[in-house]
Short mmCIF file of C-alpha atoms in Angstrom, two decimals:
data_model
loop_
_atom_site.label_atom_id
_atom_site.label_comp_id
_atom_site.label_asym_id
_atom_site.label_seq_id
_atom_site.Cartn_x
_atom_site.Cartn_y
_atom_site.Cartn_z
CA MET A 1 -5.70 -2.54 28.92
CA GLU A 2 -3.94 -5.61 27.58
CA TYR A 3 -3.09 -6.20 23.97
CA ARG A 4 -2.40 -9.52 22.34
CA VAL A 5 -0.62 -10.25 19.07
CA ASP A 6 -2.90 -12.26 16.78
CA LEU A 7 -0.59 -12.50 13.79
CA THR A 8 2.92 -11.43 12.83
CA LEU A 9 3.59 -10.72 9.17
CA THR A 10 7.21 -11.26 8.19
CA GLY A 11 8.70 -10.35 4.84
CA HIS A 12 9.84 -6.73 4.62
CA CYS A 13 13.58 -6.04 4.82
CA GLU A 14 13.14 -2.40 5.85
CA THR A 15 10.93 -0.47 8.26
CA VAL A 16 7.21 -0.71 7.46
CA SER A 17 6.00 2.83 6.77
CA ALA A 18 2.30 2.41 5.90
CA LEU A 19 -0.59 -0.06 6.16
CA CYS A 20 -3.92 -0.18 4.35
CA ASP A 21 -6.90 -2.47 5.03
CA LEU A 22 -8.04 -3.88 1.67
CA GLY A 23 -11.06 -5.64 3.15
CA GLY A 24 -11.88 -9.31 2.78
CA GLY A 25 -9.08 -10.40 5.08
CA ARG A 26 -6.37 -8.64 3.09
CA LEU A 27 -3.86 -6.01 4.15
CA ALA A 28 -1.37 -3.94 2.15
CA SER A 29 1.93 -2.90 3.70
CA VAL A 30 4.83 -0.88 2.37
CA SER A 31 8.38 -0.55 3.57
CA MET A 32 11.08 2.04 3.12
CA ASN A 33 12.60 0.01 0.25
CA GLU A 34 9.85 0.67 -2.35
CA ILE A 35 8.21 -2.74 -1.87
CA ILE A 36 4.43 -3.12 -1.37
CA LYS A 37 3.16 -6.45 -0.07
CA LEU A 38 -0.42 -7.75 -0.06
CA TRP A 39 -1.14 -10.10 2.83
CA ASN A 40 -3.78 -12.65 3.71
CA THR A 41 -4.60 -11.83 7.35
CA GLU A 42 -6.06 -15.29 7.98
CA THR A 43 -2.95 -17.24 6.97
CA GLY A 44 -0.24 -14.58 7.40
CA GLN A 45 1.04 -15.34 3.92
CA CYS A 46 2.15 -12.69 1.45
CA ASP A 47 -0.10 -13.14 -1.60
CA LEU A 48 1.57 -10.58 -3.87
CA THR A 49 4.62 -8.31 -3.95
CA LEU A 50 4.21 -5.10 -5.94
CA THR A 51 7.31 -3.42 -7.36
CA GLY A 52 7.77 -0.52 -9.71
CA SER A 53 8.33 2.57 -7.61
CA CYS A 54 11.73 4.13 -8.02
CA ARG A 55 11.88 5.63 -4.54
CA ARG A 56 10.36 5.22 -1.08
CA VAL A 57 6.58 4.67 -1.08
CA THR A 58 5.04 7.09 1.43
CA ALA A 59 1.28 6.55 1.12
CA LEU A 60 -1.32 3.84 0.49
CA CYS A 61 -5.08 4.09 -0.03
CA VAL A 62 -7.69 1.65 -1.30
CA LEU A 63 -10.30 2.84 -3.80
CA ARG A 64 -13.96 1.82 -3.68
CA ASP A 65 -13.41 -0.63 -6.54
CA GLY A 66 -10.62 -2.41 -4.62
CA ARG A 67 -7.66 -0.98 -6.50
CA LEU A 68 -4.73 0.24 -4.40
CA VAL A 69 -3.20 3.69 -4.79
CA SER A 70 0.41 4.32 -3.82
CA GLY A 71 2.32 7.58 -3.65
CA SER A 72 6.06 7.93 -3.40
CA ASP A 73 9.11 10.15 -3.15
CA ASP A 74 9.59 9.87 -6.92
CA GLU A 75 6.65 12.30 -7.38
CA ILE A 76 4.52 9.54 -8.93
CA ILE A 77 1.18 8.03 -7.94
CA LYS A 78 0.47 4.47 -9.07
CA ILE A 79 -2.82 2.59 -9.18
CA TRP A 80 -2.56 -1.17 -8.71
CA ASN A 81 -4.84 -4.12 -9.44
CA THR A 82 -4.84 -5.99 -6.10
CA GLY A 83 -5.87 -9.24 -7.80
CA THR A 84 -2.98 -9.43 -10.24
CA GLY A 85 -0.42 -7.10 -8.65
CA GLN A 86 -0.10 -5.17 -11.90
CA CYS A 87 0.23 -1.39 -12.07
CA VAL A 88 -2.77 -0.27 -14.13
CA GLN A 89 -2.11 3.47 -14.18
CA THR A 90 0.76 5.85 -13.43
CA LEU A 91 0.01 9.48 -12.62
CA ILE A 92 2.85 11.94 -13.15
CA GLY A 93 2.80 15.64 -12.42
CA HIS A 94 3.54 16.26 -8.75
CA ARG A 95 6.41 18.50 -7.81
CA GLY A 96 7.61 16.75 -4.72
CA ALA A 97 6.87 13.61 -2.75
CA THR A 98 3.30 12.48 -2.17
CA TRP A 99 2.30 12.07 1.46
CA PRO A 100 -0.50 10.10 3.12
CA PHE A 101 -3.90 10.59 1.56
CA ARG A 102 -7.30 9.03 2.02
CA ARG A 103 -10.41 8.42 0.02
CA THR A 104 -13.12 11.02 0.62
CA GLN A 105 -16.86 10.52 0.63
CA ARG A 106 -18.80 11.86 -2.34
CA ALA A 107 -22.10 13.67 -1.83
#
């Protein structure tokens, strides 16, 4: 099987640790330096850079309404508006890092 590179996204300074398909030709990526980037997969351009985590972001997940959830080593989960790049909610209460999670189907 042969693979071909369609697009290379350049912009993180550290190792990329997670990716999340946002739909509509958009992709979220996070690197080991607490930076989340939202990309346009048609143009390869970074549309938004999300900052606000104090430590390494370890998990990304998109919610049904299009908001992005990030979890990090600082024991905090953040919910982001992917249109504006603003953090709309911060959830505190974990005792340890958050690790990859995914949205589950409701009955």
